[in-house]
PDB file of C-alpha atoms in Angstrom:
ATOM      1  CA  UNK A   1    -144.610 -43.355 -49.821  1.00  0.00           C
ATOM      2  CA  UNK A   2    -141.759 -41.356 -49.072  1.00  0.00           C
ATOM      3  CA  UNK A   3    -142.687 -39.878 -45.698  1.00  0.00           C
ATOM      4  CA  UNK A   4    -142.113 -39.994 -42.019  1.00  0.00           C
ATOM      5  CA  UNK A   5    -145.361 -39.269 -40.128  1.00  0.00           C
ATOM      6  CA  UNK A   6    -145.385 -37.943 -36.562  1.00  0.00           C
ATOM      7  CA  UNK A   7    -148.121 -37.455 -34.522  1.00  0.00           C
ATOM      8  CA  UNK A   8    -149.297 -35.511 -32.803  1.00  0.00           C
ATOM      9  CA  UNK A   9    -148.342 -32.412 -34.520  1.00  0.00           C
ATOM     10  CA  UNK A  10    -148.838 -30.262 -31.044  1.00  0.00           C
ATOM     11  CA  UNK A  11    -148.709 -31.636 -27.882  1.00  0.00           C
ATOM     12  CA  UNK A  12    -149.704 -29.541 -24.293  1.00  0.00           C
ATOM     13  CA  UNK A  13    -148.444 -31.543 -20.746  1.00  0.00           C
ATOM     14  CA  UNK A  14    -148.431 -30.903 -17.470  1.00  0.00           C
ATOM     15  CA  UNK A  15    -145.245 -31.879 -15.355  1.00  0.00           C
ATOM     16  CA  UNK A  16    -147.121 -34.735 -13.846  1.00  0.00           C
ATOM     17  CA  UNK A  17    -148.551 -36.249 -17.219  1.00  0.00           C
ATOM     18  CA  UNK A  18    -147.881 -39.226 -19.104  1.00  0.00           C
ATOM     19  CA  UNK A  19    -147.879 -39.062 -22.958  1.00  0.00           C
ATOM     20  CA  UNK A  20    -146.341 -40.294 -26.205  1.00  0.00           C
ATOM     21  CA  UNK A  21    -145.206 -39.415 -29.223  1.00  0.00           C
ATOM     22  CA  UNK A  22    -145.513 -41.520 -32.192  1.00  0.00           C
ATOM     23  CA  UNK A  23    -143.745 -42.029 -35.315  1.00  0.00           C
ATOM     24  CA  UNK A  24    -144.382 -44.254 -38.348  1.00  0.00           C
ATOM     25  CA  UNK A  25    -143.000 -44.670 -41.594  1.00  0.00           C
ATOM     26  CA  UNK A  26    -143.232 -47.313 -44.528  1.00  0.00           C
ATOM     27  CA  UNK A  27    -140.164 -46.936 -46.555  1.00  0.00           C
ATOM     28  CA  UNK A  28    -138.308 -50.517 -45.343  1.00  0.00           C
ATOM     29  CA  UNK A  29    -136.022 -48.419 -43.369  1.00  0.00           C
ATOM     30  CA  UNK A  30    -134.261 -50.012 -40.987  1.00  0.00           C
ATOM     31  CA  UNK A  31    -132.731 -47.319 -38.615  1.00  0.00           C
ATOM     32  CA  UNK A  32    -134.773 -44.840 -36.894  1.00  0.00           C
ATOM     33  CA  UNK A  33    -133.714 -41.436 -34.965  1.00  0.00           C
ATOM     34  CA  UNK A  34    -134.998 -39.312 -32.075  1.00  0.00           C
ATOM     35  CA  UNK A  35    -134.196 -35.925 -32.382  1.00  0.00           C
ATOM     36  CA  UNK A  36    -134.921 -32.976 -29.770  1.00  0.00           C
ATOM     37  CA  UNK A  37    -134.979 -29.012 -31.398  1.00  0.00           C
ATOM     38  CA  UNK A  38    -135.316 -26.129 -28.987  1.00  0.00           C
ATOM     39  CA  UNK A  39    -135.828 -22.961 -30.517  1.00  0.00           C
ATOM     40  CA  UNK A  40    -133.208 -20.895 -32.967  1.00  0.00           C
ATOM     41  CA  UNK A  41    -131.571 -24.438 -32.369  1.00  0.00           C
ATOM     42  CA  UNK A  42    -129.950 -27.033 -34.717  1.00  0.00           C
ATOM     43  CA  UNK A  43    -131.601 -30.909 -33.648  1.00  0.00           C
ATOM     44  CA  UNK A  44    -129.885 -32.289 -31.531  1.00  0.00           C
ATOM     45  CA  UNK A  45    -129.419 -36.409 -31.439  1.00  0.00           C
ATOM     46  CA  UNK A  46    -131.537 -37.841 -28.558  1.00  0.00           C
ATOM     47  CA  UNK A  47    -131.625 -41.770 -29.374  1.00  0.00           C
ATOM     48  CA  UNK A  48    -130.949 -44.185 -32.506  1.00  0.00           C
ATOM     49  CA  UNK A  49    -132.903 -47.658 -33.322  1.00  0.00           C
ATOM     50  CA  UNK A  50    -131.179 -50.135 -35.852  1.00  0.00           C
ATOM     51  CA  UNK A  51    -133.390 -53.390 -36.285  1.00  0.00           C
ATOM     52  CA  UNK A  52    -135.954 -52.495 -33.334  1.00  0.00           C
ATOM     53  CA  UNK A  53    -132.692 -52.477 -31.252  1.00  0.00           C
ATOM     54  CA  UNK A  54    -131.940 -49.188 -29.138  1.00  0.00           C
ATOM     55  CA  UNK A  55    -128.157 -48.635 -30.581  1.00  0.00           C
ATOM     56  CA  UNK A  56    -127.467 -44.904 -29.524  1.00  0.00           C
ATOM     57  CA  UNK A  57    -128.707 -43.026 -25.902  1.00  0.00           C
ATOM     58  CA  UNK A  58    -127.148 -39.747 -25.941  1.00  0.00           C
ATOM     59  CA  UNK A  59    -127.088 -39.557 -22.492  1.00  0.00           C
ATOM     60  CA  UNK A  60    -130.546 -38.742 -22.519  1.00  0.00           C
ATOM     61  CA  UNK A  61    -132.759 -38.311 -18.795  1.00  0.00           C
ATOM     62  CA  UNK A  62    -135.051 -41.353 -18.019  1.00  0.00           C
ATOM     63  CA  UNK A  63    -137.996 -39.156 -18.132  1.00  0.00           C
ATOM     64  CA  UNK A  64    -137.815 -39.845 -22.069  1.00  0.00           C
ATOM     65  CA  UNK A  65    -138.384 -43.680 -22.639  1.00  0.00           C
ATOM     66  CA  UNK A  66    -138.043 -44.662 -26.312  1.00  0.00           C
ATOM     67  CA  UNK A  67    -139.727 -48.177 -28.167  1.00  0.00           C
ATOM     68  CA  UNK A  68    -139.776 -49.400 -31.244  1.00  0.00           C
ATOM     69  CA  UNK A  69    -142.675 -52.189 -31.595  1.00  0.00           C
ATOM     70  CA  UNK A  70    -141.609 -52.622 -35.185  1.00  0.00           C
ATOM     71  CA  UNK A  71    -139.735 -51.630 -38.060  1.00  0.00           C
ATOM     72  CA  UNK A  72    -142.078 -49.046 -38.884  1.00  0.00           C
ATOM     73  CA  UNK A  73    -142.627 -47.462 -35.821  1.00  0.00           C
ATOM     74  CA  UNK A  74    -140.766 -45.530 -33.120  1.00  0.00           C
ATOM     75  CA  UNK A  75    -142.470 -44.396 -30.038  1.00  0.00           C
ATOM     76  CA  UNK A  76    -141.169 -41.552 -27.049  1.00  0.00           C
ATOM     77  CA  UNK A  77    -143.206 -42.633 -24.061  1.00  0.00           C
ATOM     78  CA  UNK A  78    -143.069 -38.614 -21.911  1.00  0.00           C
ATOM     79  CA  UNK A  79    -143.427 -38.955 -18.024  1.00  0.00           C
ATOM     80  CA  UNK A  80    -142.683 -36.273 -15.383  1.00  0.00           C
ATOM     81  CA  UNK A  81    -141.259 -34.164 -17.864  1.00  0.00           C
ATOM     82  CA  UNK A  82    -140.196 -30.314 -17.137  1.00  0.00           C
ATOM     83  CA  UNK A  83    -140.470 -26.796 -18.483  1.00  0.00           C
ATOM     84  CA  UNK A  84    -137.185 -26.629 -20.480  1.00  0.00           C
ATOM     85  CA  UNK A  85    -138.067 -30.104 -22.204  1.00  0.00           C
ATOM     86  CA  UNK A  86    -140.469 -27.437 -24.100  1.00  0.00           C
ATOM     87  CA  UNK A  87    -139.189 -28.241 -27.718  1.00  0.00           C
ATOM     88  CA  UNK A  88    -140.089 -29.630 -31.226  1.00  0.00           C
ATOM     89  CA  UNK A  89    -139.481 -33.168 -31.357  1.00  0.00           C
ATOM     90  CA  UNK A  90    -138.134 -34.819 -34.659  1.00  0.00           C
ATOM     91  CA  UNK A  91    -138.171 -38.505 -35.945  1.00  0.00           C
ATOM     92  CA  UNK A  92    -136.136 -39.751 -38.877  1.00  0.00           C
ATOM     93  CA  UNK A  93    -135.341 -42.286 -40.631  1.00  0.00           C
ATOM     94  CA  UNK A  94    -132.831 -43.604 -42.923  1.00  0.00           C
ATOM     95  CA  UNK A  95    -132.665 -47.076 -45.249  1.00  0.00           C
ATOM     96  CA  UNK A  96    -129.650 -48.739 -43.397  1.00  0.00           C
ATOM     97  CA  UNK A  97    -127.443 -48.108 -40.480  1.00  0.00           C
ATOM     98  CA  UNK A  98    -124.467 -47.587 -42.881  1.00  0.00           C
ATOM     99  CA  UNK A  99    -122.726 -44.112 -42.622  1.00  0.00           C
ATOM    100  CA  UNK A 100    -123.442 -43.556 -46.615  1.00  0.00           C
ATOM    101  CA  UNK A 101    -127.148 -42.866 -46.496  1.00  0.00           C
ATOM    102  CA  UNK A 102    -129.473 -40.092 -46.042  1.00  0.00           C
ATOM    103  CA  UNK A 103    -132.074 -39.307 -43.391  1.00  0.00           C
ATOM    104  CA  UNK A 104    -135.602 -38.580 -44.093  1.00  0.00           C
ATOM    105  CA  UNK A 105    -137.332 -36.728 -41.044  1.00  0.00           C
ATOM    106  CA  UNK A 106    -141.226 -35.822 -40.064  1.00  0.00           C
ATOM    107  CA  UNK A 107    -142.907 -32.583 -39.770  1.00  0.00           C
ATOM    108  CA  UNK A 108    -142.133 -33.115 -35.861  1.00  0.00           C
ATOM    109  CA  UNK A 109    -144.573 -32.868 -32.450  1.00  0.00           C
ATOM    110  CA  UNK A 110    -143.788 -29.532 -31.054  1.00  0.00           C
ATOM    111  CA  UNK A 111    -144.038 -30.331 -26.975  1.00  0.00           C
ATOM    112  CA  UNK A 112    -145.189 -27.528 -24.550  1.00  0.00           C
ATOM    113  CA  UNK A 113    -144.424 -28.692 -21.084  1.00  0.00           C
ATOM    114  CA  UNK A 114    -146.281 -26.409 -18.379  1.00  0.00           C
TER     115      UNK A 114
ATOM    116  CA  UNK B   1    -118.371 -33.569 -30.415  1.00  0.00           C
ATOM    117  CA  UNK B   2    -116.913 -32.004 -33.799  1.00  0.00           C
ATOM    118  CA  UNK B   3    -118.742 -28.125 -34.347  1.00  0.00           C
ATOM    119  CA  UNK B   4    -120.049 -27.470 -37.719  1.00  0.00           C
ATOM    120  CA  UNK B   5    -120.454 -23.517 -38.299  1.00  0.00           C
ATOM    121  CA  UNK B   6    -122.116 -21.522 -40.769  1.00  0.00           C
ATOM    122  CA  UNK B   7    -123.111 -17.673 -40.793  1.00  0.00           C
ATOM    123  CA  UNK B   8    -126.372 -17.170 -39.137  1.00  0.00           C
ATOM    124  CA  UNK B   9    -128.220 -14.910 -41.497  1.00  0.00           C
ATOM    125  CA  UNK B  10    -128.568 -14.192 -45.328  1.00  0.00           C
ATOM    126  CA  UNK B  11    -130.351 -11.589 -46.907  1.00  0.00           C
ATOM    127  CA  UNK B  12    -131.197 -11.555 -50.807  1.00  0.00           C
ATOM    128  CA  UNK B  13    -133.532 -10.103 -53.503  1.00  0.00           C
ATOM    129  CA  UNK B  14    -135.894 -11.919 -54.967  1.00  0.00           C
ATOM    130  CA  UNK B  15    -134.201 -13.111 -58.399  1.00  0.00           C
ATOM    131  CA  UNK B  16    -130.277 -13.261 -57.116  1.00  0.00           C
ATOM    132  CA  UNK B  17    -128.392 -16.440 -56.247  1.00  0.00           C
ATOM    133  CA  UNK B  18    -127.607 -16.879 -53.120  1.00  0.00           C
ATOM    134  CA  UNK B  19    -124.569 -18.380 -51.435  1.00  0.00           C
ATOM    135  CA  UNK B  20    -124.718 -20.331 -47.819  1.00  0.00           C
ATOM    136  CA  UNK B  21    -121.487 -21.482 -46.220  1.00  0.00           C
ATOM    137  CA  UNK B  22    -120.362 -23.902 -43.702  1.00  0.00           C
ATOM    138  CA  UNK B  23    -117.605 -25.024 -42.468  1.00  0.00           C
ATOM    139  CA  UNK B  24    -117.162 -28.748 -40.892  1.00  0.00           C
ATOM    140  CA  UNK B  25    -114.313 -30.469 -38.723  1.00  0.00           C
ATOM    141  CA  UNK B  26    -114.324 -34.109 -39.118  1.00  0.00           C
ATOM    142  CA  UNK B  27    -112.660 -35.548 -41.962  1.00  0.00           C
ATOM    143  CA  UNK B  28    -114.091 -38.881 -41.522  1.00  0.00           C
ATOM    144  CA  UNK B  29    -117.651 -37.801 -42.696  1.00  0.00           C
ATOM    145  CA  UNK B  30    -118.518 -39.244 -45.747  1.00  0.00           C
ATOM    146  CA  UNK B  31    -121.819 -37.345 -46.450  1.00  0.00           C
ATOM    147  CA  UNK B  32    -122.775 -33.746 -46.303  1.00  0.00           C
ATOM    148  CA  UNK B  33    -126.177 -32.431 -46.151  1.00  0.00           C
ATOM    149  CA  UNK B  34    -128.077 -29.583 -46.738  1.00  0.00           C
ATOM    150  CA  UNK B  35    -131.478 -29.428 -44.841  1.00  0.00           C
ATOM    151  CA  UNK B  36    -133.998 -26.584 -45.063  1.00  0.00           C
ATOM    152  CA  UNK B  37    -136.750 -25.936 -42.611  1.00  0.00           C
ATOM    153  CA  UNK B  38    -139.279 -23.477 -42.778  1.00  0.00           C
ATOM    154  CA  UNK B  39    -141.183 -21.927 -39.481  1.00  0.00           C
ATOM    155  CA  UNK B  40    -142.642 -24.657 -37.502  1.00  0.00           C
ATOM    156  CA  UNK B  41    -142.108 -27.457 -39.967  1.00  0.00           C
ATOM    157  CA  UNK B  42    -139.717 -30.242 -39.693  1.00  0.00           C
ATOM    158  CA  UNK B  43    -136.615 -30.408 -41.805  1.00  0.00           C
ATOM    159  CA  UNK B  44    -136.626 -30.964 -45.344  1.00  0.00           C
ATOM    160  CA  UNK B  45    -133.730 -32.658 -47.304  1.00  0.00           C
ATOM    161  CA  UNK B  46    -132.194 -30.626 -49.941  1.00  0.00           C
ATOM    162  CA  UNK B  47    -129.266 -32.402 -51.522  1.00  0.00           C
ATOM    163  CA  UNK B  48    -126.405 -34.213 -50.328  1.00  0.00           C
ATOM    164  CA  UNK B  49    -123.021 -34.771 -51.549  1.00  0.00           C
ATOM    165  CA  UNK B  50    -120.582 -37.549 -51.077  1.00  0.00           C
ATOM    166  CA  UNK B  51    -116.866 -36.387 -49.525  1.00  0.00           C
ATOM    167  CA  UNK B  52    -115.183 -37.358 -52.782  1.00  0.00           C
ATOM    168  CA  UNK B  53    -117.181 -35.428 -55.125  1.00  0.00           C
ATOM    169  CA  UNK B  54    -116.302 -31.640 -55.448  1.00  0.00           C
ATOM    170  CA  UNK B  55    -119.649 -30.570 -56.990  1.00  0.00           C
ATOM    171  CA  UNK B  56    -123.258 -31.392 -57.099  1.00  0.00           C
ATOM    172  CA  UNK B  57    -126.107 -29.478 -59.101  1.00  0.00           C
ATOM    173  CA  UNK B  58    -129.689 -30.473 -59.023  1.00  0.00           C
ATOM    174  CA  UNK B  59    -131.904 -27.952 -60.835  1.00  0.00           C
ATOM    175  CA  UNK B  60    -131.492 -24.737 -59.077  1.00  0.00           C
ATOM    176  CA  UNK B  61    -129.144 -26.088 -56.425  1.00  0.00           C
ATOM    177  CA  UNK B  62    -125.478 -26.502 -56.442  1.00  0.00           C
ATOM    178  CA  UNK B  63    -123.162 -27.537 -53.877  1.00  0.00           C
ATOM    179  CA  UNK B  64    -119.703 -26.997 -53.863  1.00  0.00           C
ATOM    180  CA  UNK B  65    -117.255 -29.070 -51.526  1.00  0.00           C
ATOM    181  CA  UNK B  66    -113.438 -28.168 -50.974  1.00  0.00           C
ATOM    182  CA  UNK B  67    -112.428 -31.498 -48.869  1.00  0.00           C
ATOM    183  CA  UNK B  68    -108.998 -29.475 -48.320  1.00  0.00           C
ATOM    184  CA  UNK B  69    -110.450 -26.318 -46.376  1.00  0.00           C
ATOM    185  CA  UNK B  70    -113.433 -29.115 -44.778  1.00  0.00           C
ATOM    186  CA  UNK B  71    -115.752 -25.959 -46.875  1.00  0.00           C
ATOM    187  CA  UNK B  72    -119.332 -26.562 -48.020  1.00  0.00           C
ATOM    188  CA  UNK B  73    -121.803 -24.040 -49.876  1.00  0.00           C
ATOM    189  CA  UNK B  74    -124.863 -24.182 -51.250  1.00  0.00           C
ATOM    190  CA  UNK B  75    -125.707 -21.914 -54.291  1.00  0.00           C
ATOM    191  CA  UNK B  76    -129.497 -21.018 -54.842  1.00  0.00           C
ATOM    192  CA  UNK B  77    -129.646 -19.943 -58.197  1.00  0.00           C
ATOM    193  CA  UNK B  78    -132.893 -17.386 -58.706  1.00  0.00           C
ATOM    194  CA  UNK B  79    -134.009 -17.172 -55.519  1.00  0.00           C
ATOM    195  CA  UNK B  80    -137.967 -17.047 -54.960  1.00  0.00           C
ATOM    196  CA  UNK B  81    -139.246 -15.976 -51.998  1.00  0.00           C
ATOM    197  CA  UNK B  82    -140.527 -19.288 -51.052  1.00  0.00           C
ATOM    198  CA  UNK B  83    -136.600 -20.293 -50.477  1.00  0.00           C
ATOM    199  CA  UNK B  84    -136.882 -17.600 -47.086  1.00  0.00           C
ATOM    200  CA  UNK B  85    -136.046 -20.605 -44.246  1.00  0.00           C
ATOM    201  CA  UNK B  86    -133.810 -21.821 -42.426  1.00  0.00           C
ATOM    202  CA  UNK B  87    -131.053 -23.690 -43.812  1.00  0.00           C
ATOM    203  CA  UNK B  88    -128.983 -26.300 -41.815  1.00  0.00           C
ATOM    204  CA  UNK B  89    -125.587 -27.950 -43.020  1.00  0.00           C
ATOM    205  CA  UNK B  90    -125.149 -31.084 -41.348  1.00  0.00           C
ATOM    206  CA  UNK B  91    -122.300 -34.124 -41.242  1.00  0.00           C
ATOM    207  CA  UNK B  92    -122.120 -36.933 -40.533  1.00  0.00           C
ATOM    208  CA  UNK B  93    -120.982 -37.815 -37.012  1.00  0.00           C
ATOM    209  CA  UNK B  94    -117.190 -39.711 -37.443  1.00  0.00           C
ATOM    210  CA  UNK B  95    -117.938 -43.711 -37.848  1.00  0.00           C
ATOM    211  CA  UNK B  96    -120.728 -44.231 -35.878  1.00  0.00           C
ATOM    212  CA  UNK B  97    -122.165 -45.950 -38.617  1.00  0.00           C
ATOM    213  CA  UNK B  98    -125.520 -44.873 -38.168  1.00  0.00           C
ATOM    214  CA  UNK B  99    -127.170 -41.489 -40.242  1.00  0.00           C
ATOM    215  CA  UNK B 100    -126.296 -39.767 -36.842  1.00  0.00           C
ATOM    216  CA  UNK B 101    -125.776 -36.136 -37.746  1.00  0.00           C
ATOM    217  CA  UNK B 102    -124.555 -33.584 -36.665  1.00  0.00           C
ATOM    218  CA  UNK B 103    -125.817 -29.852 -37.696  1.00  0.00           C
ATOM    219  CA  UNK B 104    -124.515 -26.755 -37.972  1.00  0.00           C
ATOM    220  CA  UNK B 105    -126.486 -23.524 -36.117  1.00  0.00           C
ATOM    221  CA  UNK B 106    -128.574 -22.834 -39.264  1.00  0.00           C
ATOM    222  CA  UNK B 107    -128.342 -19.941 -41.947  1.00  0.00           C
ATOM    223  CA  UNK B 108    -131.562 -17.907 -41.642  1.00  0.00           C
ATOM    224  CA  UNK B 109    -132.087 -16.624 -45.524  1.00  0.00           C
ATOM    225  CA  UNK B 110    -134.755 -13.804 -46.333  1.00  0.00           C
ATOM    226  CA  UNK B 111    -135.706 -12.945 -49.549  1.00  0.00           C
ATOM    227  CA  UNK B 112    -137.214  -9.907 -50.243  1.00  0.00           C
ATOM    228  CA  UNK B 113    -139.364  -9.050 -53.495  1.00  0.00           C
TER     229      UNK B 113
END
């Protein structure tokens, strides 16, 4: 198994909703990324997981609460979110936290805030 | 943040090689990636090459690094219409230590029968 799994693949919310996005993978890896997309956009880095632990918050609003239960999952709990928060969301992966190793992402959740 | 740039658009006939630049800006990254993602999908790892390697070639791909110049392409030999996406260079960011990367604006490539 060689994926990262994201669901759900689509996601509609109103501004005063409460949702999640979910992310699971069973490779053993060990570091696991948020990363936001808006259109004709590279990703951009949201947040970064090594060993459950949040490592990295790029400055990211509170609106966007990350977990990690377990090494194999990665969660973005969505609350009060806005319009321009409209993007595709991305989770990776990679085996280590070392700089020397790849990322593996997921199809993504493409978020429509209205 | 360091910017990582790359032409925005590429247009080819079905059968040619095609050639997508980038240029990074830290000299500290170790790996370089090329990504492709297709419309609406997520990103899809292509190859990679490590910064003290000058070339890498896996089946129709080859990647080409001049450390010197911070320069990266990626050469798609015979180019299929199924190889019309987006492509995205990426580094990694400094010595973070983490696979946090950072990517370039993406090189749209069309291929046209």
């Amino acid at each position: 198994d060689t994926e990262v799994t994201q669901t759900p693949k689509h996601l509609v919310m109103g501004m005063t909703n409460k949702k999640s996005l979910k992310c699971e993978q069973h490779m053993g890896h060990r570091a696991m990324y948020w990363y936001k997309q808006k259109a004709k956009k590279p990703p951009e880095l949201m947040f970064v997981y090594s060993y459950e632990k949040l490592s990295i918050n790029e400055s990211v609003p509170s609106r966007f609460s990350p977990e990690c239960p377990n090494s194999s999952l990665l969660n973005l709990h969505l609350h009060a979110l806005q319009p321009e928060d409209s993007a595709l969301y991305l989770c990776a992966s990679s085996p280590r936290t070392g700089g020397d190793t790849e990322a593996f992402f997921g199809q993504g959740t493409r978020l429509t805030v209205v | 943040g360091e910017d990582v740039e790359q032409s925005l658009f590429l247009s080819v006939r079905e059968g040619d090689s095609s050639v997508i630049n980038c240029t990074y800006t830290d000299s500290s990254s170790t790996y370089l990636y090329w990504y492709k993602q297709e419309p609406g999908a997520g990103l899809q790892l292509l190859t990679y090459i490590f910064s003290n390697m000058d070339m890498k070639q896996d089946q129709r791909l080859t990647v080409l690094l001049n450390k010197k110049d911070k320069h990266l392409s990626l050469r798609i030999a015979d180019t299929q219409t199924g190889d019309s996406a987006i492509y995205f260079c990426a580094e990694q960011a400094g010595d973070s230590g983490y696979s946090t990367l950072t990517f370039g604006k993406g090189t749209m490539l069309l291929v046209s029968p």
